[in-house]
mmCIF file with all atom_site columns, C-alpha atoms in Angstrom:
data_model
loop_
_atom_site.group_PDB
_atom_site.id
_atom_site.type_symbol
_atom_site.label_atom_id
_atom_site.label_alt_id
_atom_site.label_comp_id
_atom_site.label_asym_id
_atom_site.label_entity_id
_atom_site.label_seq_id
_atom_site.pdbx_PDB_ins_code
_atom_site.Cartn_x
_atom_site.Cartn_y
_atom_site.Cartn_z
_atom_site.occupancy
_atom_site.B_iso_or_equiv
_atom_site.pdbx_formal_charge
_atom_site.auth_seq_id
_atom_site.auth_comp_id
_atom_site.auth_asym_id
_atom_site.auth_atom_id
_atom_site.pdbx_PDB_model_num
ATOM 1   C CA . MET V 1 1   ? -22.014 -41.309 -1.544  1.00 79.00 ? 6   MET V CA 1
ATOM 2   C CA . ILE V 1 2   ? -19.364 -43.245 -3.548  1.00 87.00 ? 7   ILE V CA 1
ATOM 3   C CA . ALA V 1 3   ? -20.101 -46.855 -4.129  1.00 91.00 ? 8   ALA V CA 1
ATOM 4   C CA . LEU V 1 4   ? -18.035 -49.350 -6.165  1.00 97.00 ? 9   LEU V CA 1
ATOM 5   C CA . ASP V 1 5   ? -18.544 -53.015 -6.788  1.00 96.00 ? 10  ASP V CA 1
ATOM 6   C CA . ARG V 1 6   ? -15.624 -55.445 -6.924  1.00 97.00 ? 11  ARG V CA 1
ATOM 7   C CA . ALA V 1 7   ? -15.697 -55.742 -10.659 1.00 98.00 ? 12  ALA V CA 1
ATOM 8   C CA . GLU V 1 8   ? -15.318 -51.965 -11.143 1.00 98.00 ? 13  GLU V CA 1
ATOM 9   C CA . VAL V 1 9   ? -12.421 -51.710 -8.642  1.00 98.00 ? 14  VAL V CA 1
ATOM 10  C CA . GLN V 1 10  ? -10.770 -54.646 -10.442 1.00 98.00 ? 15  GLN V CA 1
ATOM 11  C CA . ARG V 1 11  ? -11.213 -52.941 -13.781 1.00 98.00 ? 16  ARG V CA 1
ATOM 12  C CA . ARG V 1 12  ? -9.643  -49.717 -12.549 1.00 98.00 ? 17  ARG V CA 1
ATOM 13  C CA . LEU V 1 13  ? -6.679  -51.505 -11.057 1.00 98.00 ? 18  LEU V CA 1
ATOM 14  C CA . ASP V 1 14  ? -6.210  -53.592 -14.069 1.00 98.00 ? 19  ASP V CA 1
ATOM 15  C CA . GLY V 1 15  ? -6.049  -50.468 -16.224 1.00 97.00 ? 20  GLY V CA 1
ATOM 16  C CA . PHE V 1 16  ? -3.470  -48.849 -14.019 1.00 98.00 ? 21  PHE V CA 1
ATOM 17  C CA . ASP V 1 17  ? 0.126   -49.152 -15.242 1.00 97.00 ? 22  ASP V CA 1
ATOM 18  C CA . ARG V 1 18  ? 1.725   -49.804 -11.848 1.00 97.00 ? 23  ARG V CA 1
ATOM 19  C CA . ARG V 1 19  ? 5.319   -48.878 -11.257 1.00 96.00 ? 24  ARG V CA 1
ATOM 20  C CA . ALA V 1 20  ? 7.458   -51.310 -9.276  1.00 94.00 ? 25  ALA V CA 1
ATOM 21  C CA . SER V 1 21  ? 10.773  -50.443 -7.619  1.00 86.00 ? 26  SER V CA 1
ATOM 22  C CA . ASP V 1 22  ? 13.777  -51.642 -9.512  1.00 71.00 ? 27  ASP V CA 1
ATOM 23  C CA . GLY V 1 23  ? 15.128  -53.282 -6.307  1.00 56.00 ? 28  GLY V CA 1
ATOM 24  C CA . HIS V 1 24  ? 18.795  -52.681 -7.048  1.00 53.00 ? 29  HIS V CA 1
ATOM 25  C CA . ASP V 1 25  ? 19.558  -51.157 -3.709  1.00 59.00 ? 30  ASP V CA 1
ATOM 26  C CA . SER V 1 26  ? 20.529  -54.067 -1.438  1.00 59.00 ? 31  SER V CA 1
ATOM 27  C CA . GLY V 1 27  ? 19.908  -52.056 1.650   1.00 72.00 ? 32  GLY V CA 1
ATOM 28  C CA . VAL V 1 28  ? 16.269  -51.515 0.897   1.00 83.00 ? 33  VAL V CA 1
ATOM 29  C CA . ARG V 1 29  ? 13.870  -53.696 2.781   1.00 91.00 ? 34  ARG V CA 1
ATOM 30  C CA . PRO V 1 30  ? 10.586  -54.775 1.022   1.00 94.00 ? 35  PRO V CA 1
ATOM 31  C CA . ALA V 1 31  ? 7.280   -54.069 2.832   1.00 96.00 ? 36  ALA V CA 1
ATOM 32  C CA . ALA V 1 32  ? 3.605   -54.320 2.084   1.00 98.00 ? 37  ALA V CA 1
ATOM 33  C CA . VAL V 1 33  ? 0.495   -52.517 3.275   1.00 98.00 ? 38  VAL V CA 1
ATOM 34  C CA . ALA V 1 34  ? -3.136  -53.492 2.873   1.00 98.00 ? 39  ALA V CA 1
ATOM 35  C CA . LEU V 1 35  ? -5.778  -51.100 1.518   1.00 98.00 ? 40  LEU V CA 1
ATOM 36  C CA . THR V 1 36  ? -8.795  -53.128 2.464   1.00 98.00 ? 41  THR V CA 1
ATOM 37  C CA . ILE V 1 37  ? -12.160 -52.193 1.009   1.00 98.00 ? 42  ILE V CA 1
ATOM 38  C CA . ALA V 1 38  ? -14.906 -53.049 3.435   1.00 97.00 ? 43  ALA V CA 1
ATOM 39  C CA . GLU V 1 39  ? -18.347 -51.903 4.205   1.00 96.00 ? 44  GLU V CA 1
ATOM 40  C CA . ARG V 1 40  ? -19.742 -50.534 7.471   1.00 94.00 ? 45  ARG V CA 1
ATOM 41  C CA . ASP V 1 41  ? -23.169 -49.067 8.113   1.00 92.00 ? 46  ASP V CA 1
ATOM 42  C CA . GLY V 1 42  ? -23.812 -48.974 4.326   1.00 92.00 ? 47  GLY V CA 1
ATOM 43  C CA . HIS V 1 43  ? -20.583 -47.035 3.554   1.00 95.00 ? 48  HIS V CA 1
ATOM 44  C CA . GLN V 1 44  ? -17.465 -48.405 1.890   1.00 97.00 ? 49  GLN V CA 1
ATOM 45  C CA . GLY V 1 45  ? -14.057 -47.463 3.153   1.00 97.00 ? 50  GLY V CA 1
ATOM 46  C CA . ILE V 1 46  ? -10.718 -48.704 4.391   1.00 98.00 ? 51  ILE V CA 1
ATOM 47  C CA . TRP V 1 47  ? -9.073  -49.321 7.770   1.00 98.00 ? 52  TRP V CA 1
ATOM 48  C CA . LEU V 1 48  ? -6.352  -46.896 9.004   1.00 98.00 ? 53  LEU V CA 1
ATOM 49  C CA . MET V 1 49  ? -4.457  -47.317 12.306  1.00 97.00 ? 54  MET V CA 1
ATOM 50  C CA . ARG V 1 50  ? -2.520  -45.160 14.676  1.00 96.00 ? 55  ARG V CA 1
ATOM 51  C CA . ARG V 1 51  ? 0.548   -46.912 16.069  1.00 94.00 ? 56  ARG V CA 1
ATOM 52  C CA . PRO V 1 52  ? 1.186   -47.092 19.796  1.00 92.00 ? 57  PRO V CA 1
ATOM 53  C CA . ALA V 1 53  ? 3.445   -44.499 21.287  1.00 81.00 ? 58  ALA V CA 1
ATOM 54  C CA . THR V 1 54  ? 5.531   -47.239 22.786  1.00 77.00 ? 59  THR V CA 1
ATOM 55  C CA . MET V 1 55  ? 6.710   -48.736 19.436  1.00 66.00 ? 60  MET V CA 1
ATOM 56  C CA . ARG V 1 56  ? 10.382  -48.670 18.692  1.00 69.00 ? 61  ARG V CA 1
ATOM 57  C CA . ARG V 1 57  ? 9.940   -47.401 15.092  1.00 68.00 ? 62  ARG V CA 1
ATOM 58  C CA . HIS V 1 58  ? 7.257   -44.987 13.746  1.00 64.00 ? 63  HIS V CA 1
ATOM 59  C CA . ALA V 1 59  ? 5.708   -44.575 17.181  1.00 68.00 ? 64  ALA V CA 1
ATOM 60  C CA . ALA V 1 60  ? 2.237   -42.833 17.238  1.00 81.00 ? 65  ALA V CA 1
ATOM 61  C CA . GLN V 1 61  ? 2.268   -42.505 13.454  1.00 90.00 ? 66  GLN V CA 1
ATOM 62  C CA . TYR V 1 62  ? -0.730  -43.226 11.206  1.00 95.00 ? 67  TYR V CA 1
ATOM 63  C CA . ALA V 1 63  ? -0.355  -46.379 9.153   1.00 96.00 ? 68  ALA V CA 1
ATOM 64  C CA . LEU V 1 64  ? -2.155  -48.928 7.002   1.00 98.00 ? 69  LEU V CA 1
ATOM 65  C CA . PRO V 1 65  ? -2.025  -52.556 8.204   1.00 98.00 ? 70  PRO V CA 1
ATOM 66  C CA . GLY V 1 66  ? 1.295   -53.888 6.964   1.00 97.00 ? 71  GLY V CA 1
ATOM 67  C CA . GLY V 1 67  ? 4.967   -54.535 7.585   1.00 94.00 ? 72  GLY V CA 1
ATOM 68  C CA . ARG V 1 68  ? 8.052   -56.240 6.312   1.00 95.00 ? 73  ARG V CA 1
ATOM 69  C CA . LEU V 1 69  ? 8.023   -59.284 4.090   1.00 96.00 ? 74  LEU V CA 1
ATOM 70  C CA . ASP V 1 70  ? 9.017   -62.582 5.724   1.00 95.00 ? 75  ASP V CA 1
ATOM 71  C CA . PRO V 1 71  ? 11.459  -64.840 3.972   1.00 93.00 ? 76  PRO V CA 1
ATOM 72  C CA . GLY V 1 72  ? 9.632   -66.520 0.995   1.00 93.00 ? 77  GLY V CA 1
ATOM 73  C CA . GLU V 1 73  ? 6.681   -64.146 1.012   1.00 96.00 ? 78  GLU V CA 1
ATOM 74  C CA . ASP V 1 74  ? 5.372   -62.100 -1.799  1.00 96.00 ? 79  ASP V CA 1
ATOM 75  C CA . HIS V 1 75  ? 3.784   -58.669 -1.221  1.00 97.00 ? 80  HIS V CA 1
ATOM 76  C CA . SER V 1 76  ? 0.142   -59.928 -1.338  1.00 98.00 ? 81  SER V CA 1
ATOM 77  C CA . THR V 1 77  ? 0.810   -62.761 1.227   1.00 98.00 ? 82  THR V CA 1
ATOM 78  C CA . ALA V 1 78  ? 2.581   -60.360 3.469   1.00 98.00 ? 83  ALA V CA 1
ATOM 79  C CA . ALA V 1 79  ? -0.091  -57.832 3.309   1.00 98.00 ? 84  ALA V CA 1
ATOM 80  C CA . LEU V 1 80  ? -2.822  -60.357 4.166   1.00 98.00 ? 85  LEU V CA 1
ATOM 81  C CA . ARG V 1 81  ? -0.693  -61.813 6.968   1.00 98.00 ? 86  ARG V CA 1
ATOM 82  C CA . GLU V 1 82  ? -0.128  -58.411 8.552   1.00 98.00 ? 87  GLU V CA 1
ATOM 83  C CA . LEU V 1 83  ? -3.820  -57.612 8.163   1.00 98.00 ? 88  LEU V CA 1
ATOM 84  C CA . HIS V 1 84  ? -4.655  -60.688 10.160  1.00 98.00 ? 89  HIS V CA 1
ATOM 85  C CA . GLU V 1 85  ? -1.970  -60.095 12.782  1.00 97.00 ? 90  GLU V CA 1
ATOM 86  C CA . GLU V 1 86  ? -2.728  -56.471 13.367  1.00 98.00 ? 91  GLU V CA 1
ATOM 87  C CA . ILE V 1 87  ? -6.545  -56.282 13.126  1.00 98.00 ? 92  ILE V CA 1
ATOM 88  C CA . ALA V 1 88  ? -7.712  -59.871 12.907  1.00 98.00 ? 93  ALA V CA 1
ATOM 89  C CA . ILE V 1 89  ? -9.149  -59.682 9.440   1.00 98.00 ? 94  ILE V CA 1
ATOM 90  C CA . ASP V 1 90  ? -8.596  -62.993 7.698   1.00 97.00 ? 95  ASP V CA 1
ATOM 91  C CA . LEU V 1 91  ? -8.917  -62.827 3.949   1.00 97.00 ? 96  LEU V CA 1
ATOM 92  C CA . PRO V 1 92  ? -8.116  -65.487 1.243   1.00 97.00 ? 97  PRO V CA 1
ATOM 93  C CA . ALA V 1 93  ? -5.538  -64.939 -1.487  1.00 97.00 ? 98  ALA V CA 1
ATOM 94  C CA . ASP V 1 94  ? -8.268  -64.157 -4.055  1.00 97.00 ? 99  ASP V CA 1
ATOM 95  C CA . SER V 1 95  ? -9.373  -61.068 -2.100  1.00 98.00 ? 100 SER V CA 1
ATOM 96  C CA . VAL V 1 96  ? -6.363  -59.266 -3.511  1.00 98.00 ? 101 VAL V CA 1
ATOM 97  C CA . LEU V 1 97  ? -7.444  -57.110 -6.541  1.00 98.00 ? 102 LEU V CA 1
ATOM 98  C CA . GLY V 1 98  ? -4.180  -55.534 -7.421  1.00 98.00 ? 103 GLY V CA 1
ATOM 99  C CA . LEU V 1 99  ? -1.236  -53.445 -6.432  1.00 98.00 ? 104 LEU V CA 1
ATOM 100 C CA . LEU V 1 100 ? -0.426  -49.733 -6.552  1.00 98.00 ? 105 LEU V CA 1
ATOM 101 C CA . ASP V 1 101 ? 2.984   -48.086 -7.139  1.00 98.00 ? 106 ASP V CA 1
ATOM 102 C CA . ASP V 1 102 ? 5.887   -49.013 -4.906  1.00 97.00 ? 107 ASP V CA 1
ATOM 103 C CA . TYR V 1 103 ? 6.744   -46.143 -2.584  1.00 96.00 ? 108 TYR V CA 1
ATOM 104 C CA . PRO V 1 104 ? 10.391  -45.934 -1.272  1.00 93.00 ? 109 PRO V CA 1
ATOM 105 C CA . THR V 1 105 ? 10.574  -44.460 2.174   1.00 91.00 ? 110 THR V CA 1
ATOM 106 C CA . ARG V 1 106 ? 13.211  -42.383 3.898   1.00 88.00 ? 111 ARG V CA 1
ATOM 107 C CA . SER V 1 107 ? 13.598  -45.117 6.601   1.00 85.00 ? 112 SER V CA 1
ATOM 108 C CA . GLY V 1 108 ? 14.863  -47.671 4.126   1.00 88.00 ? 113 GLY V CA 1
ATOM 109 C CA . PHE V 1 109 ? 11.755  -49.595 2.954   1.00 90.00 ? 114 PHE V CA 1
ATOM 110 C CA . VAL V 1 110 ? 10.026  -49.940 -0.271  1.00 95.00 ? 115 VAL V CA 1
ATOM 111 C CA . ILE V 1 111 ? 6.266   -50.207 0.421   1.00 96.00 ? 116 ILE V CA 1
ATOM 112 C CA . THR V 1 112 ? 4.031   -52.063 -2.004  1.00 98.00 ? 117 THR V CA 1
ATOM 113 C CA . PRO V 1 113 ? 0.353   -51.132 -1.462  1.00 98.00 ? 118 PRO V CA 1
ATOM 114 C CA . VAL V 1 114 ? -1.989  -54.132 -1.915  1.00 98.00 ? 119 VAL V CA 1
ATOM 115 C CA . VAL V 1 115 ? -5.688  -53.508 -2.578  1.00 98.00 ? 120 VAL V CA 1
ATOM 116 C CA . CYS V 1 116 ? -8.015  -56.128 -1.013  1.00 98.00 ? 121 CYS V CA 1
ATOM 117 C CA . TRP V 1 117 ? -11.729 -56.665 -0.987  1.00 98.00 ? 122 TRP V CA 1
ATOM 118 C CA . VAL V 1 118 ? -13.759 -57.900 1.931   1.00 97.00 ? 123 VAL V CA 1
ATOM 119 C CA . ASP V 1 119 ? -16.750 -60.102 1.051   1.00 93.00 ? 124 ASP V CA 1
ATOM 120 C CA . GLY V 1 120 ? -19.346 -60.307 3.900   1.00 84.00 ? 125 GLY V CA 1
ATOM 121 C CA . ASP V 1 121 ? -19.170 -58.780 7.316   1.00 82.00 ? 126 ASP V CA 1
ATOM 122 C CA . GLN V 1 122 ? -15.828 -58.981 9.175   1.00 89.00 ? 127 GLN V CA 1
ATOM 123 C CA . THR V 1 123 ? -15.319 -57.137 12.420  1.00 94.00 ? 128 THR V CA 1
ATOM 124 C CA . PRO V 1 124 ? -11.702 -56.035 13.100  1.00 97.00 ? 129 PRO V CA 1
ATOM 125 C CA . THR V 1 125 ? -10.124 -56.759 16.476  1.00 98.00 ? 130 THR V CA 1
ATOM 126 C CA . PRO V 1 126 ? -7.008  -54.525 16.815  1.00 97.00 ? 131 PRO V CA 1
ATOM 127 C CA . ASN V 1 127 ? -3.914  -56.031 18.326  1.00 97.00 ? 132 ASN V CA 1
ATOM 128 C CA . PRO V 1 128 ? -2.970  -53.674 21.103  1.00 95.00 ? 133 PRO V CA 1
ATOM 129 C CA . ASP V 1 129 ? 0.784   -54.291 20.594  1.00 93.00 ? 134 ASP V CA 1
ATOM 130 C CA . GLU V 1 130 ? 0.433   -52.926 17.049  1.00 94.00 ? 135 GLU V CA 1
ATOM 131 C CA . VAL V 1 131 ? -2.594  -50.612 17.078  1.00 96.00 ? 136 VAL V CA 1
ATOM 132 C CA . ALA V 1 132 ? -3.413  -47.828 19.469  1.00 96.00 ? 137 ALA V CA 1
ATOM 133 C CA . LYS V 1 133 ? -6.556  -46.741 17.607  1.00 97.00 ? 138 LYS V CA 1
ATOM 134 C CA . LEU V 1 134 ? -8.298  -48.155 14.550  1.00 98.00 ? 139 LEU V CA 1
ATOM 135 C CA . PHE V 1 135 ? -10.275 -45.902 12.132  1.00 98.00 ? 140 PHE V CA 1
ATOM 136 C CA . PHE V 1 136 ? -12.727 -46.749 9.401   1.00 98.00 ? 141 PHE V CA 1
ATOM 137 C CA . VAL V 1 137 ? -12.211 -44.070 6.762   1.00 98.00 ? 142 VAL V CA 1
ATOM 138 C CA . THR V 1 138 ? -15.060 -43.900 4.257   1.00 98.00 ? 143 THR V CA 1
ATOM 139 C CA . PHE V 1 139 ? -14.633 -43.389 0.503   1.00 98.00 ? 144 PHE V CA 1
ATOM 140 C CA . SER V 1 140 ? -16.263 -39.935 0.823   1.00 97.00 ? 145 SER V CA 1
ATOM 141 C CA . GLU V 1 141 ? -13.733 -38.925 3.512   1.00 97.00 ? 146 GLU V CA 1
ATOM 142 C CA . LEU V 1 142 ? -10.873 -40.154 1.267   1.00 98.00 ? 147 LEU V CA 1
ATOM 143 C CA . MET V 1 143 ? -11.895 -37.782 -1.508  1.00 96.00 ? 148 MET V CA 1
ATOM 144 C CA . VAL V 1 144 ? -10.490 -34.813 0.553   1.00 97.00 ? 149 VAL V CA 1
ATOM 145 C CA . GLU V 1 145 ? -7.945  -32.655 -1.191  1.00 96.00 ? 150 GLU V CA 1
ATOM 146 C CA . PRO V 1 146 ? -4.352  -33.122 0.040   1.00 97.00 ? 151 PRO V CA 1
ATOM 147 C CA . ARG V 1 147 ? -2.230  -30.382 1.481   1.00 96.00 ? 152 ARG V CA 1
ATOM 148 C CA . PHE V 1 148 ? 1.369   -29.719 0.522   1.00 96.00 ? 153 PHE V CA 1
ATOM 149 C CA . LEU V 1 149 ? 4.197   -28.259 2.525   1.00 93.00 ? 154 LEU V CA 1
ATOM 150 C CA . THR V 1 150 ? 7.708   -27.176 1.721   1.00 92.00 ? 155 THR V CA 1
ATOM 151 C CA . ILE V 1 151 ? 10.612  -28.137 4.013   1.00 91.00 ? 156 ILE V CA 1
ATOM 152 C CA . PRO V 1 152 ? 14.248  -26.967 3.872   1.00 91.00 ? 157 PRO V CA 1
ATOM 153 C CA . GLN V 1 153 ? 15.564  -30.579 3.875   1.00 90.00 ? 158 GLN V CA 1
ATOM 154 C CA . SER V 1 154 ? 13.964  -31.492 0.474   1.00 90.00 ? 159 SER V CA 1
ATOM 155 C CA . THR V 1 155 ? 12.937  -30.042 -2.793  1.00 94.00 ? 160 THR V CA 1
ATOM 156 C CA . ARG V 1 156 ? 9.884   -32.338 -2.931  1.00 94.00 ? 161 ARG V CA 1
ATOM 157 C CA . PRO V 1 157 ? 6.591   -31.264 -1.352  1.00 95.00 ? 162 PRO V CA 1
ATOM 158 C CA . VAL V 1 158 ? 5.448   -32.930 1.797   1.00 95.00 ? 163 VAL V CA 1
ATOM 159 C CA . ILE V 1 159 ? 1.964   -34.380 1.368   1.00 96.00 ? 164 ILE V CA 1
ATOM 160 C CA . GLN V 1 160 ? -0.620  -34.362 4.118   1.00 96.00 ? 165 GLN V CA 1
ATOM 161 C CA . LEU V 1 161 ? -4.191  -35.644 4.139   1.00 97.00 ? 166 LEU V CA 1
ATOM 162 C CA . PRO V 1 162 ? -6.696  -34.045 6.517   1.00 97.00 ? 167 PRO V CA 1
ATOM 163 C CA . ILE V 1 163 ? -8.532  -37.115 7.648   1.00 97.00 ? 168 ILE V CA 1
ATOM 164 C CA . VAL V 1 164 ? -9.553  -38.734 10.979  1.00 97.00 ? 169 VAL V CA 1
ATOM 165 C CA . ASN V 1 165 ? -9.434  -35.289 12.593  1.00 96.00 ? 170 ASN V CA 1
ATOM 166 C CA . ALA V 1 166 ? -5.696  -35.198 12.019  1.00 96.00 ? 171 ALA V CA 1
ATOM 167 C CA . LEU V 1 167 ? -3.059  -34.694 9.402   1.00 95.00 ? 172 LEU V CA 1
ATOM 168 C CA . VAL V 1 168 ? -1.805  -37.947 8.005   1.00 96.00 ? 173 VAL V CA 1
ATOM 169 C CA . HIS V 1 169 ? 1.575   -37.680 6.308   1.00 94.00 ? 174 HIS V CA 1
ATOM 170 C CA . ALA V 1 170 ? 3.545   -39.799 3.767   1.00 94.00 ? 175 ALA V CA 1
ATOM 171 C CA . PRO V 1 171 ? 4.215   -42.558 3.303   1.00 95.00 ? 176 PRO V CA 1
ATOM 172 C CA . THR V 1 172 ? 0.745   -43.406 4.401   1.00 97.00 ? 177 THR V CA 1
ATOM 173 C CA . ALA V 1 173 ? -0.729  -40.224 2.923   1.00 97.00 ? 178 ALA V CA 1
ATOM 174 C CA . ALA V 1 174 ? 0.898   -40.811 -0.438  1.00 97.00 ? 179 ALA V CA 1
ATOM 175 C CA . VAL V 1 175 ? -0.342  -44.359 -0.678  1.00 98.00 ? 180 VAL V CA 1
ATOM 176 C CA . ILE V 1 176 ? -3.883  -43.453 0.399   1.00 98.00 ? 181 ILE V CA 1
ATOM 177 C CA . TYR V 1 177 ? -3.932  -40.473 -2.037  1.00 98.00 ? 182 TYR V CA 1
ATOM 178 C CA . GLN V 1 178 ? -2.964  -42.751 -4.895  1.00 98.00 ? 183 GLN V CA 1
ATOM 179 C CA . PHE V 1 179 ? -5.702  -45.178 -3.884  1.00 98.00 ? 184 PHE V CA 1
ATOM 180 C CA . ALA V 1 180 ? -8.203  -42.378 -3.967  1.00 98.00 ? 185 ALA V CA 1
ATOM 181 C CA . GLU V 1 181 ? -7.027  -41.207 -7.324  1.00 98.00 ? 186 GLU V CA 1
ATOM 182 C CA . VAL V 1 182 ? -6.733  -44.607 -9.110  1.00 98.00 ? 187 VAL V CA 1
ATOM 183 C CA . VAL V 1 183 ? -9.563  -46.548 -7.473  1.00 98.00 ? 188 VAL V CA 1
ATOM 184 C CA . LEU V 1 184 ? -12.136 -43.867 -6.474  1.00 98.00 ? 189 LEU V CA 1
ATOM 185 C CA . ARG V 1 185 ? -11.502 -41.241 -9.208  1.00 97.00 ? 190 ARG V CA 1
ATOM 186 C CA . ASP V 1 186 ? -10.355 -43.638 -11.930 1.00 97.00 ? 191 ASP V CA 1
ATOM 187 C CA . ARG V 1 187 ? -7.434  -41.262 -12.559 1.00 97.00 ? 192 ARG V CA 1
ATOM 188 C CA . PRO V 1 188 ? -3.845  -42.547 -12.982 1.00 96.00 ? 193 PRO V CA 1
ATOM 189 C CA . THR V 1 189 ? -1.718  -40.402 -10.617 1.00 97.00 ? 194 THR V CA 1
ATOM 190 C CA . ARG V 1 190 ? 1.859   -40.864 -9.407  1.00 96.00 ? 195 ARG V CA 1
ATOM 191 C CA . VAL V 1 191 ? 2.895   -40.172 -5.880  1.00 96.00 ? 196 VAL V CA 1
ATOM 192 C CA . ASP V 1 192 ? 6.674   -40.934 -5.817  1.00 91.00 ? 197 ASP V CA 1
ATOM 193 C CA . GLY V 1 193 ? 7.388   -37.190 -6.038  1.00 93.00 ? 198 GLY V CA 1
ATOM 194 C CA . TYR V 1 194 ? 5.792   -36.549 -2.601  1.00 95.00 ? 199 TYR V CA 1
ATOM 195 C CA . GLU V 1 195 ? 8.044   -36.280 0.391   1.00 92.00 ? 200 GLU V CA 1
ATOM 196 C CA . GLN V 1 196 ? 7.691   -37.433 4.001   1.00 91.00 ? 201 GLN V CA 1
ATOM 197 C CA . PRO V 1 197 ? 8.034   -35.218 6.997   1.00 89.00 ? 202 PRO V CA 1
ATOM 198 C CA . VAL V 1 198 ? 11.358  -35.268 8.661   1.00 89.00 ? 203 VAL V CA 1
ATOM 199 C CA . PHE V 1 199 ? 10.040  -37.104 11.734  1.00 84.00 ? 204 PHE V CA 1
ATOM 200 C CA . ALA V 1 200 ? 9.282   -40.091 9.530   1.00 80.00 ? 205 ALA V CA 1
ATOM 201 C CA . TRP V 1 201 ? 12.780  -40.309 8.029   1.00 77.00 ? 206 TRP V CA 1
ATOM 202 C CA . SER V 1 202 ? 14.214  -42.669 10.618  1.00 69.00 ? 207 SER V CA 1
#
C-alpha cells in the first residue's frame, strides 16, 4: 500500500519543473482541475467523476472536478471552487500543494491540474447536474500501467488508463498519469505528447 504524508507530496511537487502554456493563442480558454488527495478506509486516493450523459459538452466522459476559470480567478481558486460546486468538498487556499503541467485539449481549453490535500474527514456529495457517478481511486489503483493506441487522425499515441472498471482517456488520463508519475513515483514525466481520442476533440 502506498502512503504519503503532506510534506512528502509537497517536496515532490516543489522539485518538479512544471511547464505552463505560453498562452499566446487568444482562442484558448483556461481551465483547472483538482487532483484532491484524500483518505478513505485507510487508503489514500483521489476523486474521479463520470459526467452525466445529458451534458452539452463531454457527456458521459470521465473527468476530474474542474472547469473554466471565472473572470479574475487563478487556477487554484477555480479548482477549489469547482471542487466545492461539483462534489461539495470545501478546502482552504492553503490546501493547494502545487500544479502539474498545463495540458492543451483538442476542444480549445488549456487545463491546469491543481494538486490539493484534504485534512480530516470530508464526505463528498456529488452535484447530480455535474456528476453521474463519483469514484474514489486509490493510489494503488493509480499505479496501473497506461495503454497506448494509434489513430489515423494523429501521429501522437492516445493514452488510456484502465481504472474504475473502464478505460479513461486523455485529457483526464494524461493528467492522472502525470500525477501518478510525479507524486506517487517521484519521477518527472511529461504527458503533452499524448493524444485524446477523437470523440473528445469537440
